[in-house]
PDB file of C-alpha atoms in Angstrom:
ATOM      1  CA  MET A   1     149.858  -4.913 134.652  1.00 55.00           C
ATOM      2  CA  GLN A   2     150.557  -1.533 135.558  1.00 65.00           C
ATOM      3  CA  VAL A   3     149.463   1.109 133.116  1.00 73.00           C
ATOM      4  CA  PRO A   4     151.794   3.935 132.827  1.00 76.00           C
ATOM      5  CA  GLN A   5     150.325   7.340 133.733  1.00 81.00           C
ATOM      6  CA  ILE A   6     151.268  10.898 133.105  1.00 83.00           C
ATOM      7  CA  ARG A   7     150.678  13.190 136.028  1.00 86.00           C
ATOM      8  CA  LEU A   8     150.509  16.873 135.529  1.00 87.00           C
ATOM      9  CA  GLN A   9     150.897  19.270 138.431  1.00 89.00           C
ATOM     10  CA  GLN A  10     150.350  22.852 137.543  1.00 90.00           C
ATOM     11  CA  THR A  11     150.798  26.030 139.592  1.00 91.00           C
ATOM     12  CA  TYR A  12     149.275  29.235 138.284  1.00 90.00           C
ATOM     13  CA  ALA A  13     151.159  32.450 138.189  1.00 90.00           C
ATOM     14  CA  GLN A  14     150.097  35.030 140.813  1.00 90.00           C
ATOM     15  CA  THR A  15     150.572  38.733 140.542  1.00 91.00           C
ATOM     16  CA  GLY A  16     150.782  41.211 143.384  1.00 90.00           C
ATOM     17  CA  LEU A  17     150.027  44.939 143.581  1.00 90.00           C
ATOM     18  CA  ARG A  18     151.970  47.540 145.562  1.00 92.00           C
ATOM     19  CA  ILE A  19     149.664  50.563 145.915  1.00 93.00           C
ATOM     20  CA  THR A  20     150.817  53.953 147.168  1.00 92.00           C
ATOM     21  CA  GLN A  21     147.758  56.114 147.967  1.00 93.00           C
ATOM     22  CA  PRO A  22     147.633  59.614 146.456  1.00 92.00           C
ATOM     23  CA  VAL A  23     147.976  62.565 148.875  1.00 92.00           C
ATOM     24  CA  GLN A  24     145.976  65.741 148.381  1.00 92.00           C
ATOM     25  CA  GLU A  25     146.247  68.753 150.710  1.00 92.00           C
ATOM     26  CA  ILE A  26     144.087  71.881 150.371  1.00 92.00           C
ATOM     27  CA  GLU A  27     144.616  74.871 152.619  1.00 92.00           C
ATOM     28  CA  GLN A  28     142.170  77.742 152.261  1.00 90.00           C
ATOM     29  CA  LEU A  29     143.050  81.043 153.920  1.00 89.00           C
ATOM     30  CA  PRO A  30     139.997  83.173 154.785  1.00 90.00           C
ATOM     31  CA  ALA A  31     139.294  86.230 152.657  1.00 90.00           C
ATOM     32  CA  GLU A  32     140.081  89.639 154.112  1.00 91.00           C
ATOM     33  CA  LEU A  33     136.941  91.709 154.543  1.00 90.00           C
ATOM     34  CA  SER A  34     136.983  95.437 155.243  1.00 92.00           C
ATOM     35  CA  ILE A  35     133.682  97.187 156.004  1.00 91.00           C
ATOM     36  CA  LYS A  36     133.439 100.929 156.526  1.00 91.00           C
ATOM     37  CA  GLN A  37     130.061 102.111 157.785  1.00 90.00           C
ATOM     38  CA  VAL A  38     128.993 105.680 157.052  1.00 87.00           C
ATOM     39  CA  PRO A  39     126.322 106.535 159.634  1.00 89.00           C
ATOM     40  CA  ALA A  40     122.937 107.881 158.616  1.00 90.00           C
ATOM     41  CA  THR A  41     121.958 111.370 159.721  1.00 91.00           C
ATOM     42  CA  MET A  42     118.582 112.456 160.952  1.00 91.00           C
ATOM     43  CA  ASN A  43     117.418 116.050 161.401  1.00 92.00           C
ATOM     44  CA  ILE A  44     114.233 116.750 163.325  1.00 91.00           C
ATOM     45  CA  ASP A  45     112.603 120.165 163.047  1.00 92.00           C
ATOM     46  CA  HIS A  46     109.890 120.631 165.624  1.00 91.00           C
ATOM     47  CA  LYS A  47     107.599 123.630 165.847  1.00 91.00           C
ATOM     48  CA  PRO A  48     105.512 123.524 169.038  1.00 91.00           C
ATOM     49  CA  TYR A  49     101.781 124.034 169.100  1.00 91.00           C
ATOM     50  CA  HIS A  50     100.349 127.492 169.751  1.00 92.00           C
ATOM     51  CA  LEU A  51      97.154 128.083 171.732  1.00 92.00           C
ATOM     52  CA  ASP A  52      95.561 131.513 172.051  1.00 93.00           C
ATOM     53  CA  ILE A  53      92.585 132.001 174.372  1.00 90.00           C
ATOM     54  CA  ASN A  54      90.958 135.461 174.249  1.00 90.00           C
ATOM     55  CA  GLN A  55      88.509 135.983 177.134  1.00 89.00           C
ATOM     56  CA  GLU A  56      88.195 139.761 176.854  1.00 88.00           C
ATOM     57  CA  GLN A  57      84.618 139.711 175.513  1.00 87.00           C
ATOM     58  CA  MET A  58      83.520 137.270 178.251  1.00 87.00           C
ATOM     59  CA  TRP A  59      84.964 139.461 181.033  1.00 87.00           C
ATOM     60  CA  ASN A  60      83.345 142.553 179.505  1.00 85.00           C
ATOM     61  CA  GLU A  61      79.947 140.811 179.427  1.00 84.00           C
ATOM     62  CA  LEU A  62      80.366 139.820 183.095  1.00 84.00           C
ATOM     63  CA  ASN A  63      81.190 143.502 183.893  1.00 83.00           C
ATOM     64  CA  PHE A  64      84.781 142.736 184.830  1.00 87.00           C
ATOM     65  CA  LYS A  65      86.043 145.316 182.398  1.00 86.00           C
ATOM     66  CA  SER A  66      89.473 146.806 182.128  1.00 86.00           C
ATOM     67  CA  ASN A  67      89.828 150.509 182.968  1.00 88.00           C
ATOM     68  CA  SER A  68      90.081 151.588 179.354  1.00 87.00           C
ATOM     69  CA  VAL A  69      87.040 149.546 178.249  1.00 87.00           C
ATOM     70  CA  PHE A  70      85.034 150.712 181.301  1.00 88.00           C
ATOM     71  CA  SER A  71      85.888 154.357 180.542  1.00 91.00           C
ATOM     72  CA  GLU A  72      84.851 153.995 176.888  1.00 90.00           C
ATOM     73  CA  ASP A  73      81.577 152.269 177.845  1.00 89.00           C
ATOM     74  CA  MET A  74      80.732 154.927 180.427  1.00 91.00           C
ATOM     75  CA  ALA A  75      81.501 157.710 177.938  1.00 93.00           C
ATOM     76  CA  GLU A  76      79.250 156.047 175.327  1.00 93.00           C
ATOM     77  CA  PHE A  77      76.522 155.483 177.926  1.00 92.00           C
ATOM     78  CA  ALA A  78      76.681 159.135 179.052  1.00 94.00           C
ATOM     79  CA  ARG A  79      76.588 160.364 175.440  1.00 94.00           C
ATOM     80  CA  GLN A  80      73.548 158.173 174.696  1.00 94.00           C
ATOM     81  CA  GLU A  81      71.770 159.267 177.885  1.00 92.00           C
ATOM     82  CA  GLY A  82      72.474 162.910 177.037  1.00 94.00           C
ATOM     83  CA  PHE A  83      71.048 162.526 173.504  1.00 93.00           C
ATOM     84  CA  GLU A  84      67.968 160.785 174.891  1.00 91.00           C
ATOM     85  CA  ALA A  85      67.457 163.567 177.523  1.00 91.00           C
ATOM     86  CA  ILE A  86      67.792 166.249 174.820  1.00 93.00           C
ATOM     87  CA  ALA A  87      65.293 164.406 172.630  1.00 92.00           C
ATOM     88  CA  GLU A  88      62.858 164.044 175.541  1.00 88.00           C
ATOM     89  CA  LYS A  89      63.100 167.753 176.501  1.00 87.00           C
ATOM     90  CA  SER A  90      62.706 168.734 172.860  1.00 89.00           C
ATOM     91  CA  GLN A  91      59.612 166.565 172.555  1.00 86.00           C
ATOM     92  CA  GLU A  92      58.148 167.997 175.800  1.00 83.00           C
ATOM     93  CA  GLY A  93      58.839 171.531 174.519  1.00 84.00           C
ATOM     94  CA  ASP A  94      57.097 170.703 171.246  1.00 84.00           C
ATOM     95  CA  GLN A  95      54.075 169.406 173.210  1.00 81.00           C
ATOM     96  CA  MET A  96      53.881 172.606 175.306  1.00 82.00           C
ATOM     97  CA  ALA A  97      54.275 174.798 172.215  1.00 81.00           C
ATOM     98  CA  ALA A  98      51.293 173.211 170.510  1.00 78.00           C
ATOM     99  CA  ILE A  99      48.737 175.346 172.325  1.00 71.00           C
ATOM    100  CA  GLU A 100      46.524 175.349 169.253  1.00 75.00           C
ATOM    101  CA  LYS A 101      45.626 171.706 169.820  1.00 76.00           C
ATOM    102  CA  LYS A 102      43.925 172.687 173.072  1.00 75.00           C
ATOM    103  CA  THR A 103      45.338 169.775 175.051  1.00 76.00           C
ATOM    104  CA  ASP A 104      46.723 169.873 178.521  1.00 80.00           C
ATOM    105  CA  ALA A 105      50.399 169.316 177.657  1.00 78.00           C
ATOM    106  CA  ILE A 106      51.629 169.509 181.268  1.00 80.00           C
ATOM    107  CA  ASP A 107      49.131 166.874 182.407  1.00 80.00           C
ATOM    108  CA  ALA A 108      50.212 164.531 179.566  1.00 79.00           C
ATOM    109  CA  ILE A 109      53.895 164.999 180.419  1.00 80.00           C
ATOM    110  CA  VAL A 110      53.338 164.361 184.139  1.00 81.00           C
ATOM    111  CA  THR A 111      51.140 161.312 183.432  1.00 81.00           C
ATOM    112  CA  SER A 112      53.756 159.740 181.115  1.00 80.00           C
ATOM    113  CA  LYS A 113      56.475 160.266 183.718  1.00 80.00           C
ATOM    114  CA  ALA A 114      54.340 159.029 186.647  1.00 81.00           C
ATOM    115  CA  ASN A 115      53.107 155.904 184.850  1.00 80.00           C
ATOM    116  CA  PRO A 116      55.928 154.635 182.663  1.00 77.00           C
ATOM    117  CA  GLY A 117      55.261 151.673 180.358  1.00 77.00           C
ATOM    118  CA  PRO A 118      56.346 148.142 181.235  1.00 81.00           C
ATOM    119  CA  ALA A 119      60.054 147.568 181.402  1.00 79.00           C
ATOM    120  CA  GLU A 120      61.610 145.795 178.482  1.00 81.00           C
ATOM    121  CA  THR A 121      62.689 142.313 179.548  1.00 81.00           C
ATOM    122  CA  ILE A 122      65.380 140.441 177.657  1.00 80.00           C
ATOM    123  CA  ILE A 123      66.582 136.938 178.548  1.00 79.00           C
ATOM    124  CA  ALA A 124      70.251 136.618 177.760  1.00 75.00           C
ATOM    125  CA  PHE A 125      72.918 134.114 178.685  1.00 75.00           C
ATOM    126  CA  ILE A 126      75.912 135.781 180.228  1.00 78.00           C
ATOM    127  CA  PRO A 127      78.526 135.278 178.936  1.00 81.00           C
ATOM    128  CA  SER A 128      77.169 134.751 175.457  1.00 83.00           C
ATOM    129  CA  GLU A 129      78.108 131.825 173.299  1.00 84.00           C
ATOM    130  CA  GLY A 130      81.348 132.426 171.439  1.00 84.00           C
ATOM    131  CA  SER A 131      82.549 135.084 173.871  1.00 86.00           C
ATOM    132  CA  VAL A 132      85.732 133.079 174.472  1.00 88.00           C
ATOM    133  CA  LYS A 133      87.866 133.003 171.325  1.00 91.00           C
ATOM    134  CA  ILE A 134      90.140 129.968 171.008  1.00 91.00           C
ATOM    135  CA  ASN A 135      92.768 129.744 168.285  1.00 92.00           C
ATOM    136  CA  TYR A 136      94.877 126.581 168.087  1.00 93.00           C
ATOM    137  CA  THR A 137      97.795 125.938 165.762  1.00 92.00           C
ATOM    138  CA  PRO A 138      98.898 122.283 165.814  1.00 92.00           C
ATOM    139  CA  PRO A 139     102.565 121.391 166.151  1.00 92.00           C
ATOM    140  CA  GLU A 140     104.681 120.597 163.104  1.00 92.00           C
ATOM    141  CA  LEU A 141     107.234 117.853 162.986  1.00 91.00           C
ATOM    142  CA  ASN A 142     109.596 117.509 160.021  1.00 92.00           C
ATOM    143  CA  ILE A 143     112.013 114.598 159.912  1.00 91.00           C
ATOM    144  CA  ASP A 144     114.784 114.591 157.302  1.00 92.00           C
ATOM    145  CA  TRP A 145     116.781 111.393 156.748  1.00 88.00           C
ATOM    146  CA  LYS A 146     120.038 111.110 154.894  1.00 89.00           C
ATOM    147  CA  LYS A 147     121.108 107.576 154.298  1.00 88.00           C
ATOM    148  CA  GLY A 148     124.586 106.516 155.196  1.00 83.00           C
ATOM    149  CA  GLY A 149     126.109 103.563 153.465  1.00 86.00           C
ATOM    150  CA  ALA A 150     128.655 100.830 153.682  1.00 87.00           C
ATOM    151  CA  GLU A 151     131.893 100.464 151.770  1.00 89.00           C
ATOM    152  CA  ILE A 152     132.896  96.816 151.542  1.00 90.00           C
ATOM    153  CA  GLU A 153     136.269  95.674 150.243  1.00 92.00           C
ATOM    154  CA  VAL A 154     137.008  91.984 149.836  1.00 92.00           C
ATOM    155  CA  THR A 155     140.479  90.536 149.213  1.00 91.00           C
ATOM    156  CA  PRO A 156     140.137  86.848 148.330  1.00 91.00           C
ATOM    157  CA  HIS A 157     142.984  84.332 148.804  1.00 90.00           C
ATOM    158  CA  LYS A 158     143.541  81.422 146.442  1.00 91.00           C
ATOM    159  CA  PRO A 159     143.632  77.994 148.028  1.00 90.00           C
ATOM    160  CA  ASN A 160     147.022  76.270 148.462  1.00 91.00           C
ATOM    161  CA  HIS A 161     146.681  72.929 146.718  1.00 91.00           C
ATOM    162  CA  THR A 162     149.312  70.187 146.922  1.00 92.00           C
ATOM    163  CA  TYR A 163     148.779  66.874 145.170  1.00 92.00           C
ATOM    164  CA  THR A 164     151.081  63.838 145.177  1.00 92.00           C
ATOM    165  CA  PRO A 165     149.767  61.227 142.765  1.00 92.00           C
ATOM    166  CA  GLY A 166     149.569  57.639 143.882  1.00 90.00           C
ATOM    167  CA  LYS A 167     151.355  54.647 142.237  1.00 92.00           C
ATOM    168  CA  THR A 168     150.469  51.089 141.574  1.00 92.00           C
ATOM    169  CA  GLU A 169     153.279  48.583 140.893  1.00 92.00           C
ATOM    170  CA  VAL A 170     152.486  45.145 139.570  1.00 91.00           C
ATOM    171  CA  TYR A 171     154.895  42.353 140.443  1.00 90.00           C
ATOM    172  CA  LEU A 172     154.999  38.579 140.034  1.00 90.00           C
ATOM    173  CA  ARG A 173     154.285  37.003 143.338  1.00 89.00           C
ATOM    174  CA  GLN A 174     154.485  33.414 142.219  1.00 90.00           C
ATOM    175  CA  MET A 175     155.875  31.905 139.020  1.00 90.00           C
ATOM    176  CA  GLN A 176     153.745  29.556 137.051  1.00 91.00           C
ATOM    177  CA  SER A 177     154.981  26.031 136.806  1.00 90.00           C
ATOM    178  CA  LEU A 178     154.029  22.807 135.137  1.00 88.00           C
ATOM    179  CA  GLN A 179     155.482  19.557 136.426  1.00 89.00           C
ATOM    180  CA  ILE A 180     154.999  16.431 134.400  1.00 86.00           C
ATOM    181  CA  ASP A 181     155.592  13.036 136.083  1.00 84.00           C
ATOM    182  CA  PHE A 182     155.440   9.644 134.460  1.00 79.00           C
ATOM    183  CA  VAL A 183     154.216   7.019 136.901  1.00 78.00           C
ATOM    184  CA  GLY A 184     154.063   3.239 136.549  1.00 73.00           C
ATOM    185  CA  GLY A 185     156.112   1.582 134.106  1.00 65.00           C
ATOM    186  CA  ASN A 186     159.036   2.352 132.155  1.00 62.00           C
ATOM    187  CA  ILE A 187     158.587   4.147 129.082  1.00 57.00           C
ATOM    188  CA  ASN A 188     160.970   3.610 126.387  1.00 60.00           C
ATOM    189  CA  THR A 189     161.884   6.888 125.209  1.00 59.00           C
ATOM    190  CA  LYS A 190     164.130   5.458 122.560  1.00 62.00           C
ATOM    191  CA  SER A 191     162.584   4.429 119.424  1.00 54.00           C
TER     192      SER A 191
END
């Protein structure tokens, strides 16, 4: 005997998607930049050094005297020698006038002139220390800066932005179905 069967055949519904991608465009223009440079200034004030060397005293000590100094020295020397000669003659006159002492004044005068005492000896360094005068003024350097500067102007530009949104469409790709088959035997559908 054949048993009647019910066969079911089912197909599921299928959906599909149509996707349009979004489009975004960004264009950025560069900013405009203006720079104005004001230069710095520099002033330099320079005073040179000054060196004075005075060798007059050294040359005088070495007997390399100028005419005016030589004349003055000779005049002073002559004056001093004259005063000393006057003093000596005055002293000799005083010795000769002192007859009351009963001394031989002429013999004493001649003896002192014939046998003078030892010469006075002086050791000296010629020229003497410090006979050359040196005066030095160092140089001066003054630097004066004045800062410049920069003036900067910026003009920004906004970006150009374009946006096209995307879309998604849903559609039915396949319809669902259910098929029912009766197999094997006759089924009385009438009651």
